[in-house]
XYZ file of C-alpha atoms in Angstrom:
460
model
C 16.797 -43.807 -0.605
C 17.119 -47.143 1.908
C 16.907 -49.974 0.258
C 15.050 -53.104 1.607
C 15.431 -56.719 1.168
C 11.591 -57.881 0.556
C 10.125 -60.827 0.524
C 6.723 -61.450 -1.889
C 4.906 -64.982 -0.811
C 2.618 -65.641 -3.929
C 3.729 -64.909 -7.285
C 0.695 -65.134 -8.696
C -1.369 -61.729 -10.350
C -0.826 -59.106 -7.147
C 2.364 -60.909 -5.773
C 4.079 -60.826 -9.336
C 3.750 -56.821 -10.044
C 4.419 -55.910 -6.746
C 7.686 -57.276 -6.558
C 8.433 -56.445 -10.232
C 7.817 -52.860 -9.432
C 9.275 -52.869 -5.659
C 12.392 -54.227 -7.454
C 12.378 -51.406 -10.295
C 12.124 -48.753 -7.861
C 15.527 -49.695 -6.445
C 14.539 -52.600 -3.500
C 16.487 -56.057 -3.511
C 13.060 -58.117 -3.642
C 12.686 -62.394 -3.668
C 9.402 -64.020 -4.899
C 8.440 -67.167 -3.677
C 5.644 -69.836 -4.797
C 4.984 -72.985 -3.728
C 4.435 -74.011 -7.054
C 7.680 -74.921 -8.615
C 6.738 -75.055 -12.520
C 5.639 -71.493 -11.994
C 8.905 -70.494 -9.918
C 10.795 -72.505 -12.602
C 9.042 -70.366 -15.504
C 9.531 -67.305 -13.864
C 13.286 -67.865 -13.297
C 13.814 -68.564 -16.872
C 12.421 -65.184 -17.959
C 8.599 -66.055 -18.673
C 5.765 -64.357 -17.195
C 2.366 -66.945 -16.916
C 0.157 -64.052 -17.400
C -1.079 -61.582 -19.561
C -0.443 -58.159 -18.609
C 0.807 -55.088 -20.412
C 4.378 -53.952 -19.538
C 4.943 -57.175 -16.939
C 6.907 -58.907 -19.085
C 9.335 -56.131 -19.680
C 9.395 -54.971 -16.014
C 10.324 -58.138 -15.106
C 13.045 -58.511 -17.481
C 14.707 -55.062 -16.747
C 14.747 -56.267 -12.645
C 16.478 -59.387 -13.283
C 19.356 -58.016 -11.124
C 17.208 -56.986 -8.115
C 14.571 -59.736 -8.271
C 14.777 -63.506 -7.870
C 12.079 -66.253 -7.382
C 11.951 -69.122 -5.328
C 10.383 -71.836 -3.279
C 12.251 -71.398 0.175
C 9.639 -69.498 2.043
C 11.805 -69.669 5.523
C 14.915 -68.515 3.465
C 12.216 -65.159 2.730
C 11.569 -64.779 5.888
C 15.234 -64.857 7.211
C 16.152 -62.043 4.738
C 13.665 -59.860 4.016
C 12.957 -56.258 6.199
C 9.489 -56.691 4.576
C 7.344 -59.638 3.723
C 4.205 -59.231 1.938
C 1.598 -61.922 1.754
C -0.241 -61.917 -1.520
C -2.077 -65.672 -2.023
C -5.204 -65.730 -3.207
C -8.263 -65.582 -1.020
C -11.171 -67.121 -3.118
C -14.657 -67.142 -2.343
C -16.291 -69.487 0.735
C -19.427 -70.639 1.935
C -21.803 -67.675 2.062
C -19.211 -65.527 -0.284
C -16.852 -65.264 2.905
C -13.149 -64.579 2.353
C -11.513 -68.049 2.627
C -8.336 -67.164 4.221
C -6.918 -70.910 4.330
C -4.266 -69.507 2.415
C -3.202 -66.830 3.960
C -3.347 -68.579 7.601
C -1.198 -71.186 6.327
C 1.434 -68.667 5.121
C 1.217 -66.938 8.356
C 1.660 -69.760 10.356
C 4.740 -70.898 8.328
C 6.138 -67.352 8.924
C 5.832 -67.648 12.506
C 8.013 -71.242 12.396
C 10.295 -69.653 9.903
C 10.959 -66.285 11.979
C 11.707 -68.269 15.319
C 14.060 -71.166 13.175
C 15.917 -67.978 11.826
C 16.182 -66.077 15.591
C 17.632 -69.524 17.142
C 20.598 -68.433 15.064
C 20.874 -64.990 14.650
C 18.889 -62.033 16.578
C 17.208 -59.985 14.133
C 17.905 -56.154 14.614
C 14.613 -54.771 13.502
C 11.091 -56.495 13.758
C 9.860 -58.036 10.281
C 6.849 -56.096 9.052
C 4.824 -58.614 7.315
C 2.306 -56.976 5.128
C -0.921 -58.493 4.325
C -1.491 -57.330 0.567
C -4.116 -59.831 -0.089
C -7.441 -59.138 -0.424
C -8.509 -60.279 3.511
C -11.802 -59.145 5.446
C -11.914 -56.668 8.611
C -9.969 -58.715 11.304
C -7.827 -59.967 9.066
C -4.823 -58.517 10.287
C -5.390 -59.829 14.191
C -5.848 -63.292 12.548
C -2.430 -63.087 11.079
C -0.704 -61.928 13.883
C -2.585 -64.142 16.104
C -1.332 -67.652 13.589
C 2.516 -65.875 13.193
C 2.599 -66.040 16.738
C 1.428 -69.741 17.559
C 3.640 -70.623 14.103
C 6.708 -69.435 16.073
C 5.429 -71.384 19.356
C 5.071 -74.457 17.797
C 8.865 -74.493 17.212
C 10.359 -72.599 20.961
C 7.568 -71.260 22.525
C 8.906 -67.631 22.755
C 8.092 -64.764 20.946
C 9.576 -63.587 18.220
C 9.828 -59.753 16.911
C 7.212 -58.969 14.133
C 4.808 -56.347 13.676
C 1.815 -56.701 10.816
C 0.697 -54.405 8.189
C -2.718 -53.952 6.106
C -1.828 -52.762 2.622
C -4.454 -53.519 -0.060
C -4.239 -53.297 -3.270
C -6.111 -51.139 -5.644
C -4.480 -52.377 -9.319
C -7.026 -52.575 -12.517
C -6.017 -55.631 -14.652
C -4.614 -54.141 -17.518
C -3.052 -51.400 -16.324
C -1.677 -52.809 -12.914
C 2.254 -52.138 -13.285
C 1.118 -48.519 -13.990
C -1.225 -48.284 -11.310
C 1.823 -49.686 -8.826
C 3.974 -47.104 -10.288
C 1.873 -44.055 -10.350
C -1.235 -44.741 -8.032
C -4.159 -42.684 -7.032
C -3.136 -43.409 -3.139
C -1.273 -45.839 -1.305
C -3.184 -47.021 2.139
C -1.274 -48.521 4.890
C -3.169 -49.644 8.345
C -0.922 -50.612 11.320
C -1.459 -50.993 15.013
C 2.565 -49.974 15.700
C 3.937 -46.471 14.742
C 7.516 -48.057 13.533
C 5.546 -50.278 11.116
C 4.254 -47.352 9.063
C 7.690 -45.492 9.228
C 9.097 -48.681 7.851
C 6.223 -48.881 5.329
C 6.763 -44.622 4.542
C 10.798 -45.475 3.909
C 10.071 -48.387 1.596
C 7.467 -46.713 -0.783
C 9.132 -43.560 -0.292
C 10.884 -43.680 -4.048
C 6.812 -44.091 -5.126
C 5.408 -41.298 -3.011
C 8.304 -38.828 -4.121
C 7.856 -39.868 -7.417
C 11.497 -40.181 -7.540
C 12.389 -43.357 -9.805
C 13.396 -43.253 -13.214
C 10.495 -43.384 -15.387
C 10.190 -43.099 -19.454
C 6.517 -41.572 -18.527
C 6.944 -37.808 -19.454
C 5.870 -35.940 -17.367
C 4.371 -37.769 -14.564
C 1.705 -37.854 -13.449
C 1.699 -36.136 -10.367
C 4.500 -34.897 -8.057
C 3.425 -36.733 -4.892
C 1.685 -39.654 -4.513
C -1.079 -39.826 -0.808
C -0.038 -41.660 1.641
C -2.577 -42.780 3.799
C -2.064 -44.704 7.753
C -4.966 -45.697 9.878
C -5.653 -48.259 11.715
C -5.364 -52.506 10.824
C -9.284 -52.196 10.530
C -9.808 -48.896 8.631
C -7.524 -49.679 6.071
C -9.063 -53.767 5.173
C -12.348 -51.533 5.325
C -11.119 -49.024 2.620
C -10.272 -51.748 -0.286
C -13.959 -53.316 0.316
C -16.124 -49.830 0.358
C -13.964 -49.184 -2.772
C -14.954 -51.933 -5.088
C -18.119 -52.499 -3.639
C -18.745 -48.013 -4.088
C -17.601 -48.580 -7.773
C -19.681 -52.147 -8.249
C -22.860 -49.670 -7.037
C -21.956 -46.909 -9.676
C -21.624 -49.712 -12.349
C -25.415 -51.029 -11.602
C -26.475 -47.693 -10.774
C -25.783 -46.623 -14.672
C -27.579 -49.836 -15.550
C -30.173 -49.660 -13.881
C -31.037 -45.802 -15.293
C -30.290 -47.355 -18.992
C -32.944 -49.725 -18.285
C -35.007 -47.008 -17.384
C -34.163 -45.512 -20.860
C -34.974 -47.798 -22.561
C -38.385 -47.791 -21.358
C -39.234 -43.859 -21.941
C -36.639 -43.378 -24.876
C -33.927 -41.868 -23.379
C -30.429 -42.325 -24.789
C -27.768 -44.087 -21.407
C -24.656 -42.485 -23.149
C -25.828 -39.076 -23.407
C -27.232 -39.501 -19.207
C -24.074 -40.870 -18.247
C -22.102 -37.731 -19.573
C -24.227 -35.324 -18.417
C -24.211 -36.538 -14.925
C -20.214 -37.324 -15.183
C -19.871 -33.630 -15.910
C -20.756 -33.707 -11.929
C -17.544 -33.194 -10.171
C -19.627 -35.037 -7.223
C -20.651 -38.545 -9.632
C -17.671 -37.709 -12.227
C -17.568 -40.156 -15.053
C -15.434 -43.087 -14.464
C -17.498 -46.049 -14.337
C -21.090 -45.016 -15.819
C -20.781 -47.324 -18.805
C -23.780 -48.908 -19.297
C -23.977 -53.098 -20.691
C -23.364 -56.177 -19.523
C -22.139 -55.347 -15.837
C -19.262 -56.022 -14.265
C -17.189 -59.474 -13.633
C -14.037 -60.329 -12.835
C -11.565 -61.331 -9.833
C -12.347 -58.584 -7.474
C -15.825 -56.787 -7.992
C -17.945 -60.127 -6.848
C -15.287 -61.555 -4.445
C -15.572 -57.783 -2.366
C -18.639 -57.162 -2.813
C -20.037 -61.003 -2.028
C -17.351 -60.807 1.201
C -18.393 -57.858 2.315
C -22.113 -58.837 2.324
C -20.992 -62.210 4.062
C -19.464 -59.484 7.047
C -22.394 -57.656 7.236
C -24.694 -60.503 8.400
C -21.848 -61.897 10.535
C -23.268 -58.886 12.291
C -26.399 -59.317 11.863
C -26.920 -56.255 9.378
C -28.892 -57.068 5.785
C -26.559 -54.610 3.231
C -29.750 -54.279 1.637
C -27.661 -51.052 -0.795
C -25.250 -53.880 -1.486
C -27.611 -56.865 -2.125
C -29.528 -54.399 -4.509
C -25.981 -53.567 -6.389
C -25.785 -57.904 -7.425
C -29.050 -58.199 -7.924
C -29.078 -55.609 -10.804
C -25.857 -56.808 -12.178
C -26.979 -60.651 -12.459
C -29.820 -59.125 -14.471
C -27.618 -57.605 -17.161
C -26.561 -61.152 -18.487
C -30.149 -62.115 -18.727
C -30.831 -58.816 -20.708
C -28.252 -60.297 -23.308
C -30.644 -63.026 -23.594
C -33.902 -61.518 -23.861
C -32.678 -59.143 -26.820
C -31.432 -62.654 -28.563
C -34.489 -63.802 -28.095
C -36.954 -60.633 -28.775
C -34.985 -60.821 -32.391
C -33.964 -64.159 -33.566
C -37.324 -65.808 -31.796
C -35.548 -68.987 -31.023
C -32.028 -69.564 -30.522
C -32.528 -73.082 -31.416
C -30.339 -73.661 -34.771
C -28.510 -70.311 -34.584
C -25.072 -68.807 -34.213
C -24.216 -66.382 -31.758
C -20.416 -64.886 -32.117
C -19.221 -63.566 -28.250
C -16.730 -60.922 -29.441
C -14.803 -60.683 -26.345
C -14.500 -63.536 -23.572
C -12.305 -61.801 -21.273
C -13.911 -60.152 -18.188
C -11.904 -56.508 -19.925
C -9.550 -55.381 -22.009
C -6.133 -56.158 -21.943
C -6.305 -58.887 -19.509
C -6.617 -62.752 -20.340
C -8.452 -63.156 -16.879
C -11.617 -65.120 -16.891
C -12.403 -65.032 -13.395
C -16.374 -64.152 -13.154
C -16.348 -63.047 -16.754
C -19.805 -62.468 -17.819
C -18.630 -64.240 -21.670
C -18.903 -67.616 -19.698
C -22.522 -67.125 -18.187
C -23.722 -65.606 -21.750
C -22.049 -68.538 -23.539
C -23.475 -70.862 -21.048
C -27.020 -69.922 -21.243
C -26.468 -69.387 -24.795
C -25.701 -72.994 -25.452
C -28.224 -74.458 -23.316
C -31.354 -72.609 -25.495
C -29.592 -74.683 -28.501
C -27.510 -72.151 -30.379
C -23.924 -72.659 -31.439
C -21.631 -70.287 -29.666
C -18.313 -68.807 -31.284
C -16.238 -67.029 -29.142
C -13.071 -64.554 -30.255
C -10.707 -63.077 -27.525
C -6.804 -62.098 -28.735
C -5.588 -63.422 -25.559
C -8.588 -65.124 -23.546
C -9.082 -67.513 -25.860
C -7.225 -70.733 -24.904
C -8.495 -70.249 -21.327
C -11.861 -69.800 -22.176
C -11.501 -73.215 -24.666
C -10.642 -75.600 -21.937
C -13.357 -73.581 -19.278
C -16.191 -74.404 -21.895
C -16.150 -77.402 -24.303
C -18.943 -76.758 -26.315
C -17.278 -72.857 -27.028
C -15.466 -72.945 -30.196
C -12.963 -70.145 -30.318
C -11.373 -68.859 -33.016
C -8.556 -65.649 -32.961
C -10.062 -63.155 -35.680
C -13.499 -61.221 -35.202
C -14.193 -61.422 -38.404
C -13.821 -65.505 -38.588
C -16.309 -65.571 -35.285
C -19.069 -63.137 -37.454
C -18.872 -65.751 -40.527
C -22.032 -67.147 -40.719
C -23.578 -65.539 -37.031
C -26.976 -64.790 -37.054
C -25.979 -62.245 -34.151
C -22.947 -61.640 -32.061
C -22.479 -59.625 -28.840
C -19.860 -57.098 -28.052
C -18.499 -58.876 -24.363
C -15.549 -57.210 -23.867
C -14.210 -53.775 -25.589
C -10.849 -54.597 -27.150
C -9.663 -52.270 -29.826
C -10.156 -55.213 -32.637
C -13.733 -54.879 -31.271
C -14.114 -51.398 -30.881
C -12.347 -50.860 -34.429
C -15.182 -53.432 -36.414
C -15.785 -52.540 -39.722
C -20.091 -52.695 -39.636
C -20.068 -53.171 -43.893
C -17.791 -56.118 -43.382
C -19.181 -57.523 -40.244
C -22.636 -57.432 -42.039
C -21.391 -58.908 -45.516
C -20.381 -61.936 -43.245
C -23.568 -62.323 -41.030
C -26.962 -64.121 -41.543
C -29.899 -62.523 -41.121
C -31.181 -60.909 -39.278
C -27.433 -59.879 -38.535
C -28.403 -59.127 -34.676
C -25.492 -56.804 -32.778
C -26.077 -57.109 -29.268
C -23.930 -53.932 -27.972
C -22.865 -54.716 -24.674
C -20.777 -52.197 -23.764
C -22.153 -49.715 -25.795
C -19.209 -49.112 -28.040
C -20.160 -49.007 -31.432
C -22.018 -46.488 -33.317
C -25.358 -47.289 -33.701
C -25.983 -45.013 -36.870
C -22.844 -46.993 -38.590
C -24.334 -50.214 -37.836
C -27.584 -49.622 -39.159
C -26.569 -47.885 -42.673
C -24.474 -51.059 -42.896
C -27.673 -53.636 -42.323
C -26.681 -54.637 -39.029
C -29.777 -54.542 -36.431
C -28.138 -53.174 -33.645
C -29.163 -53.276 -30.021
C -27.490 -51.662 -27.191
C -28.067 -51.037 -23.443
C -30.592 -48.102 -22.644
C -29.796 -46.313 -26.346
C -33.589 -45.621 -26.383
């Protein structure tokens, strides 16, 4: 195996586990932040975010990964730099890409600083890993390039890479590991043999693992174009936003003619064409990727002058799940004026304590403002969600958030939610002891012969 020195600007969620696991499959890798309390925290040992098996990764790299703030010290010693800063939402639900152009620009200064003293042998492949719209990867080249001609006016020797990312919070350091493909888009063929060499210890599967046995014995490897491959990470969130709504939308049709979602979902999963990831039917889908993709691709797509009308239809149905939430409050407790509603859940899923776009903060928001009291539990989200909402009082045990609830709403699907005992949840609860199901995870029949009045999402 050849072993890289890599470079990682943003150690933030993507930035942090892809150097964590670069450095565990055998590469020499540097993190750097422009935020120094993070860098700081990092150095000492401790990871600012919650996810499973980071932590430990982290620890067991020590020797093979390093953070810091000295982004032109990066760029002089890495054979690979990836760029992984955040790209938030614009105006219109654009990609901003402030970010990333800054870091670009700084690369180009940095590369042609670091060439006035020593010619590099090899071009440095700077990999865009963010999240960046179709173009994307012309933009950074084009802002490398004037960054290094703002300090000697020549060129220097670079080539750029798309490689997006396709982690699930919650099970990202596995999905980095062991992944379903790995997508690389480059305009230069010695670009993707660089890129083929450095992920070659994840393709072959090759790296010590505890896993037993793995999961596969090769892992695709897949090179297009700069274009092709920003494309592919947008048509996949935005395919698997669709399938989300498309579920919802047929539970709302059960609803109306008595059909049960669950029992729909399964028997079209069994369809090796659908399958049956991602036909849960509830509260829709949130988070830090779904409506950034989806609203940036929709923001491209009139750029062009094309209305993604497939698209537009996928948001629309998905801002109507929180309102459902609502309306079943409402159809049962008349008036949420005076009453307590417990939010079990507040991150935007399991095993995360992310709260970007988490539908717990619209429920809780509209919630509040019909005049109920809102109570939220999350094991991890909790803090976050505290100082994002005021008026939210959060508490660490589901049972403490049911005390004295005249209804409570399953947000998000952690075990300690999934695992509710109904005869306790009800001995706690006012009447009418309303269960707003919205993911669908607890058994309706159990709920019921233990007093609860439980609602779900197109259960019939």
């Amino acid at each position: 195996m050849e072993e890289f020195n890599v470079g990682v600007v943003g150690a933030g969620y993507v930035g942090l586990v892809t150097g964590a696991c670069l450095a565990h499959v055998g590469h020499r890798v540097r993190c750097v932040d422009k935020n120094e309390a993070r860098v700081a925290e990092l150095a000492e040992g401790r990871v600012p975010i919650y996810e499973p098996g980071l932590e430990e990764l982290v620890a067991r790299g020590r020797k093979r990964l390093s953070f810091s703030t000295d982004l032109p010290g990066a760029v002089r010693d890495s054979d690979v730099l990836f760029i992984a800063v955040d790209t938030p939402p614009g105006e219109g639900g654009s990609a901003d890409l402030s970010s990333v152009g800054a870091v670009a620009r700084s690369v180009g200064r940095a590369l042609a600083e670091a060439e006035r003293e020593r010619a590099r042998e090899k071009p440095l492949v700077v990999v865009n890993k963010s999240t960046v719209p179709v173009g994307s990867g012309d933009y950074v080249s084009m802002l490398v390039r004037e960054g290094a001609q703002e300090v000697d006016g020549g060129n220097v020797p670079y080539r750029v890479v798309s490689n997006p990312e396709f982690l699930r919070e919650g099970s990202a350091v596995y999905d980095s590991l062991f992944p379903d493909r790995i997508v690389l888009g480059a305009e230069k063929r010695d670009a993707l043999d660089t890129m083929r060499a450095l992920y070659q210890p994840i393709v072959e599967q090759s790296f010590p693992t505890q896993l037993d046995p793995r999961p596969r014995d090769a892992v695709p490897f897949v090179t297009t174009d700069l274009a092709s491959a920003e494309m592919i990470k947008y048509a996949a969130n935005a395919f698997l936003a669709t399938k989300i709504s498309f579920i919802n939308e047929m539970a709302a049709l059960c609803e109306l003619v008595g059909a049960d979602v669950t029992n729909v979902a399964t028997g079209i999963g069994l369809d090796d064409r659908i399958g049956a990831r991602f036909l849960n039917a509830g509260i829709g889908w949130g988070g830090s990727c779904f409506p950034k993709d989806v609203a940036a691709l929709r923001a491209v797509a009139r750029e062009y002058g094309h209305e993604p009308a497939l698209l537009d239809a996928t948001v629309s149905v998905n801002e109507r799940q929180r309102k459902a939430v609502i309306q079943k409050l409402q159809r049962d407790l008349r008036t949420l004026k005076g009453k307590r509603v417990a939010l079990l859940g507040l991150a935007f899923k399991p095993n995360t304590d992310d709260l970007r776009e988490a539908p717990s903060l619209e429920i809780a928001r509209l919630v509040n403002s019909l005049g109920a009291r809102v109570v939220g539990y999350d094991p991890v989200a909790g803090k976050g969600a505290a100082a994002m909402l005021p008026d939210l009082k959060v508490v660490f045990d589901p049972y403490e958030a049911l005390a004295g609830a005249h209804a409570a709403v399953v947000v998000t699907e952690w075990e300690e939610v999934r695992s509710l005992d109904p005869e306790k949840a009800a001995s706690l609860m006012e009447d009418p002891k309303l269960l707003v199901d919205g993911r669908n995870v607890l058994d309706p029949a159990a709920a019921l012969d233990a007093g609860l009045l439980y609602r779900g999402f197109g259960r019939g």
